[in-house]
Short mmCIF file of C-alpha atoms in Angstrom, two decimals:
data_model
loop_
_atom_site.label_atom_id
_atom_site.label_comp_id
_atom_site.label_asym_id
_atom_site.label_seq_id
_atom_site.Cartn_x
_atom_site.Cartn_y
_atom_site.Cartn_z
CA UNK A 1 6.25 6.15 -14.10
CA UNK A 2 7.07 2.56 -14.26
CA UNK A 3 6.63 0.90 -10.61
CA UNK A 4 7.25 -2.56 -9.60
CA UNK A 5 4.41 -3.27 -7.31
CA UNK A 6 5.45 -6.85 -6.77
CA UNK A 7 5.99 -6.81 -3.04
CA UNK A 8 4.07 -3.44 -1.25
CA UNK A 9 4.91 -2.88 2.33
CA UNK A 10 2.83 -1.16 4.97
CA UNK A 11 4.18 0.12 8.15
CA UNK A 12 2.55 -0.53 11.37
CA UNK A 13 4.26 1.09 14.02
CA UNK A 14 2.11 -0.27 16.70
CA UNK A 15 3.21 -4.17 15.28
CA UNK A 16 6.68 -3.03 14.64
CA UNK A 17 7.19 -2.49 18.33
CA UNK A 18 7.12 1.56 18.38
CA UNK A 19 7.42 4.43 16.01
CA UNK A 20 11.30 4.49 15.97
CA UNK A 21 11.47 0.60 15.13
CA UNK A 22 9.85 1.60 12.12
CA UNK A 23 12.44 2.80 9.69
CA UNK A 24 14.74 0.26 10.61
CA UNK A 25 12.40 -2.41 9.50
CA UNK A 26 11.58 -0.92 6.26
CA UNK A 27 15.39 -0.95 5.55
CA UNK A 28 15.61 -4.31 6.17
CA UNK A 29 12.43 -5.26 4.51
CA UNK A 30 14.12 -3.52 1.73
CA UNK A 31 16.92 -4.71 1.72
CA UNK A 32 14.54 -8.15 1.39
CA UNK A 33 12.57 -7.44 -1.94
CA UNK A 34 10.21 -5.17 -0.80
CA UNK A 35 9.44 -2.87 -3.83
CA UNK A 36 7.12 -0.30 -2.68
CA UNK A 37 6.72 1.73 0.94
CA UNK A 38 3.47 2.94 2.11
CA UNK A 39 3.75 5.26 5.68
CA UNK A 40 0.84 4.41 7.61
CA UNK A 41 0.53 5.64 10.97
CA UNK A 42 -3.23 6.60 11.98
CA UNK A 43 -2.08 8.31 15.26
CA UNK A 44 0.46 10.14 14.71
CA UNK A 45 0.32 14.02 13.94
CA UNK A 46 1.53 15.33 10.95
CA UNK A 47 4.68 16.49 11.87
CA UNK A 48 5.84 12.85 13.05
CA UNK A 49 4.90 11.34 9.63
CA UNK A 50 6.96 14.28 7.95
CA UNK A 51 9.67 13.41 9.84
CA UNK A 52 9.32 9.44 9.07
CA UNK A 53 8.71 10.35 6.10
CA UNK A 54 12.26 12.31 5.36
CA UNK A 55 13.94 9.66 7.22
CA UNK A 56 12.56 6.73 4.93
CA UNK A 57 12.76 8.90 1.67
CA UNK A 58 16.95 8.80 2.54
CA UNK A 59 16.94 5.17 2.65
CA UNK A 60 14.69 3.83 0.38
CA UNK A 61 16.83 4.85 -3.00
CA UNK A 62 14.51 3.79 -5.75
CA UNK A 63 11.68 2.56 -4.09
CA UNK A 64 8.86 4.61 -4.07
CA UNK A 65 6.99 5.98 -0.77
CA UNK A 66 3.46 6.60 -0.35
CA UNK A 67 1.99 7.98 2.86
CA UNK A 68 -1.25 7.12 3.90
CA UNK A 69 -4.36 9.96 4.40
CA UNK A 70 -2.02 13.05 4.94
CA UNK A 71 -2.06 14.70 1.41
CA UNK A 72 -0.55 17.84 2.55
CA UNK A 73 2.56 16.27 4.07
CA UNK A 74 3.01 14.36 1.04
CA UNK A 75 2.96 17.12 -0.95
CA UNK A 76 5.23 18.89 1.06
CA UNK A 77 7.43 15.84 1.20
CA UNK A 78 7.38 14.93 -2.32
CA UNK A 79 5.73 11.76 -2.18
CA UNK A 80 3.08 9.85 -3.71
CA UNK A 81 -0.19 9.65 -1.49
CA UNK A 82 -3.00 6.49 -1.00
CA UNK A 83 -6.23 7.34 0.40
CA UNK A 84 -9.46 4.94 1.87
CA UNK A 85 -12.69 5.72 0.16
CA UNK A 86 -13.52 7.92 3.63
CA UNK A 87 -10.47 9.74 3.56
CA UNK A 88 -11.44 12.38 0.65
CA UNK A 89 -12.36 13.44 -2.47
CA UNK A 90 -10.40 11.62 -5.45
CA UNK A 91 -10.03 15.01 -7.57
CA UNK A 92 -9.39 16.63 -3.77
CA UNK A 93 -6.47 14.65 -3.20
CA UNK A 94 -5.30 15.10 -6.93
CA UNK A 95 -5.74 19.25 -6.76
CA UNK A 96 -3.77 19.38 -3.67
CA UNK A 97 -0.80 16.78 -4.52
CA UNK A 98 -0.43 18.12 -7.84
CA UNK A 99 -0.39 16.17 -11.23
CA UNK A 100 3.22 14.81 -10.70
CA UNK A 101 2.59 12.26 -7.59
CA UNK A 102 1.11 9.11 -7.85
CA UNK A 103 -2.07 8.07 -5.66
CA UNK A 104 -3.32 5.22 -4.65
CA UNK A 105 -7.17 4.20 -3.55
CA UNK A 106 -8.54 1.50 -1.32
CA UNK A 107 -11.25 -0.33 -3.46
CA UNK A 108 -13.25 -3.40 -1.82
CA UNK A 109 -16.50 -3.66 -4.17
CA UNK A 110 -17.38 -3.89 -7.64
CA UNK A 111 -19.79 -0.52 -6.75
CA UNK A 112 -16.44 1.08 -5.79
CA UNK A 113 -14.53 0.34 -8.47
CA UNK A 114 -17.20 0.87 -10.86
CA UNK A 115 -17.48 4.87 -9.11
CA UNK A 116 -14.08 5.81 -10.42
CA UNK A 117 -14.08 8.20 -13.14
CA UNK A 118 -11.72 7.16 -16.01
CA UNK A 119 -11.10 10.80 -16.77
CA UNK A 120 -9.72 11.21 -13.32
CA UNK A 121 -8.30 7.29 -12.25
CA UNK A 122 -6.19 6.40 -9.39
CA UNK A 123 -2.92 5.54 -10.66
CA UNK A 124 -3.03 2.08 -8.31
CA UNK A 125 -5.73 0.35 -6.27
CA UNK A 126 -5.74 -1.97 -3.35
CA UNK A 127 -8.03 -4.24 -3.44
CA UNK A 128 -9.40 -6.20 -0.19
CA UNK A 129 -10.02 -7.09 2.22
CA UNK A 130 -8.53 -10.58 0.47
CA UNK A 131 -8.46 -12.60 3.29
CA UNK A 132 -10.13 -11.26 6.89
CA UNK A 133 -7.19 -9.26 8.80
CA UNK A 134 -6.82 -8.34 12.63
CA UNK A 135 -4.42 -5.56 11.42
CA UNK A 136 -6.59 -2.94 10.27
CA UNK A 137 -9.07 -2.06 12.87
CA UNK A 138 -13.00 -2.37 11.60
CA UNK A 139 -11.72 -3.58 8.49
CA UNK A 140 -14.52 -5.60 6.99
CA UNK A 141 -14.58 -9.71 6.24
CA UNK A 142 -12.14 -10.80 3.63
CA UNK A 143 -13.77 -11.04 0.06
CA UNK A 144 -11.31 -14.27 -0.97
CA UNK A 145 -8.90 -14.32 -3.40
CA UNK A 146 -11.19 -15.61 -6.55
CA UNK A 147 -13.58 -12.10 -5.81
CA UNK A 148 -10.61 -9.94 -5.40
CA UNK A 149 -9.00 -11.75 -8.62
CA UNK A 150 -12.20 -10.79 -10.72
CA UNK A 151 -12.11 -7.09 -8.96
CA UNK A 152 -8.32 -6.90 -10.57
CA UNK A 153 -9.19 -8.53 -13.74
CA UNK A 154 -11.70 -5.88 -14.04
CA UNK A 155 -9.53 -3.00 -12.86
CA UNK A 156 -6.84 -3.92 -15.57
CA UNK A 157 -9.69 -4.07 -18.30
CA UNK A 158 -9.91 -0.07 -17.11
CA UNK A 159 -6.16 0.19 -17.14
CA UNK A 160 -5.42 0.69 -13.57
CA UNK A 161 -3.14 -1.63 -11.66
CA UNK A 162 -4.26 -3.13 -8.92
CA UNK A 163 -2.36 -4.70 -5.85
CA UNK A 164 -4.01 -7.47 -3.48
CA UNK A 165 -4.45 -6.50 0.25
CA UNK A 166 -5.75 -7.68 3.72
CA UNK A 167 -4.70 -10.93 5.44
CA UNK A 168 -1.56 -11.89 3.25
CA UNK A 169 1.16 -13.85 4.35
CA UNK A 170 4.05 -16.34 3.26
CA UNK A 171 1.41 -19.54 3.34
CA UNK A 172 -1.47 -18.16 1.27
CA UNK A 173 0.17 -15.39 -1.07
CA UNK A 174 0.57 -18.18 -3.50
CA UNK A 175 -3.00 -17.91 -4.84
CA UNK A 176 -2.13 -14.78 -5.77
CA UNK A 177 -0.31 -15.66 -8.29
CA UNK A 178 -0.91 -15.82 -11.99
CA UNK A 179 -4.22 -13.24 -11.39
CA UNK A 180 -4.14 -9.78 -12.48
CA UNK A 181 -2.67 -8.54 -9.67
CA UNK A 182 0.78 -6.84 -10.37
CA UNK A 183 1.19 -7.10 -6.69
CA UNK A 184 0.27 -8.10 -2.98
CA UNK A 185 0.01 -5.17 -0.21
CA UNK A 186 1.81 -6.70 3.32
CA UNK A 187 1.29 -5.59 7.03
CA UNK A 188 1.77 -7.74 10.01
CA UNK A 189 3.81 -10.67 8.16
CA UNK A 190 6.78 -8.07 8.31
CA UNK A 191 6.27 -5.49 10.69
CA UNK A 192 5.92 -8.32 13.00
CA UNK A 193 9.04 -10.48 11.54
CA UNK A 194 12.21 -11.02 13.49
CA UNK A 195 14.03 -10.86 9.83
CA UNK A 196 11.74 -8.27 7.82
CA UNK A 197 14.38 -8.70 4.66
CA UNK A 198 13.97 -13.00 4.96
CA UNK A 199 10.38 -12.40 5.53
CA UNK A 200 10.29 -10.01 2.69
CA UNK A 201 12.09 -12.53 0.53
CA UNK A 202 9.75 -15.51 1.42
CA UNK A 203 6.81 -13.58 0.72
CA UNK A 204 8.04 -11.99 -2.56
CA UNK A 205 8.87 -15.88 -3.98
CA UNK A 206 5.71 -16.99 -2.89
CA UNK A 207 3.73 -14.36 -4.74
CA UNK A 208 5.57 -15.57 -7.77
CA UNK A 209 4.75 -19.36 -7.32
#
């Protein structure tokens, strides 16, 4: 499956203003540049993700959707999943979603990355915390962007692609660019925009230099 992981959006329906401002956003952040979705709403139940879910899935076209954590709503949605290193099991995940979905994992160490089993490897990773972040709560200091460069270096010597994540915006997603990332992972800079799709846009050219 060829993805364009260029510009990876996160929803935050707590930054977007409330759970319904959340599909509209994605739309627009869409309509922007934004190449890849990722639901991610740590209190809602699993029947208001399915339901965001199916909603996004009918406007996003092409671009791919992830949901974050809930493997069996993905499955029964039809979407690719991303899980945290506490969420569960790698060959869990992959047993329950089946071998057709794509899945994502949260790495932040060298150890971590190092602990995936090539026989069984995430099809992407995020790697971060780049830069320290207020969005994700106890998320740990930011590891900068030369560590997190080396971490996707690494990853791509393994042949998994890797997208930066963690504290990126417009002003520093510049030195990003020209590492092995094949992407950067964004939160607050668009859930939080007033225009997601200029936002999107800005972000998306200065990932490219």
């Amino acid at each position: 499956m060829n993805i364009d992981w260029t510009l990876y959006l996160i929803t935050d329906p707590e930054l977007a203003g409330g759970r319904d401002q959340v599909v509209p956003i994605v739309q627009e952040a869409v309509r922007g540049g934004a190449t890849v979705v990722q639901l991610r709403d740590k209190d809602a139940n699993d029947e208001e993700i399915e339901a965001t879910a199916r909603e996004l899935l009918e406007v996003l076209g092409d671009v791919p959707l992830f949901i974050n954590d809930r493997v069996e709503v993905a499955a029964k949605v039809g979407c690719h999943l991303h899980i945290g290193q506490d969420d569960m099991d790698f060959s869990q995940a992959r047993a329950l979603l089946g071998p057709c979905k794509l899945i994502g994992l949260s790495v932040g160490t060298q150890q971590e990355l190092e602990a995936i089993d090539p026989q069984q490897a995430p099809d992407v990773i995020g790697i971060g915390p780049v830069y320290s972040t207020a969005t994700k709560k106890n998320a740990p200091a930011g590891i900068g962007p030369d560590a997190a460069g080396r971490l996707a270096t690494a990853a791509r010597e393994r042949g998994i692609e890797s997208v930066a994540i963690g504290g990126i915006k417009a002003h520093n997603a510049h030195e990003l660019s020209g590492s092995d990332f094949a992407g950067i992972c964004v939160v607050s800079d668009i859930m939080t925009a007033d225009d997601p799709a200029a936002a999107a846009h800005n972000l998306k050219e200065a990932y490219r230099g």
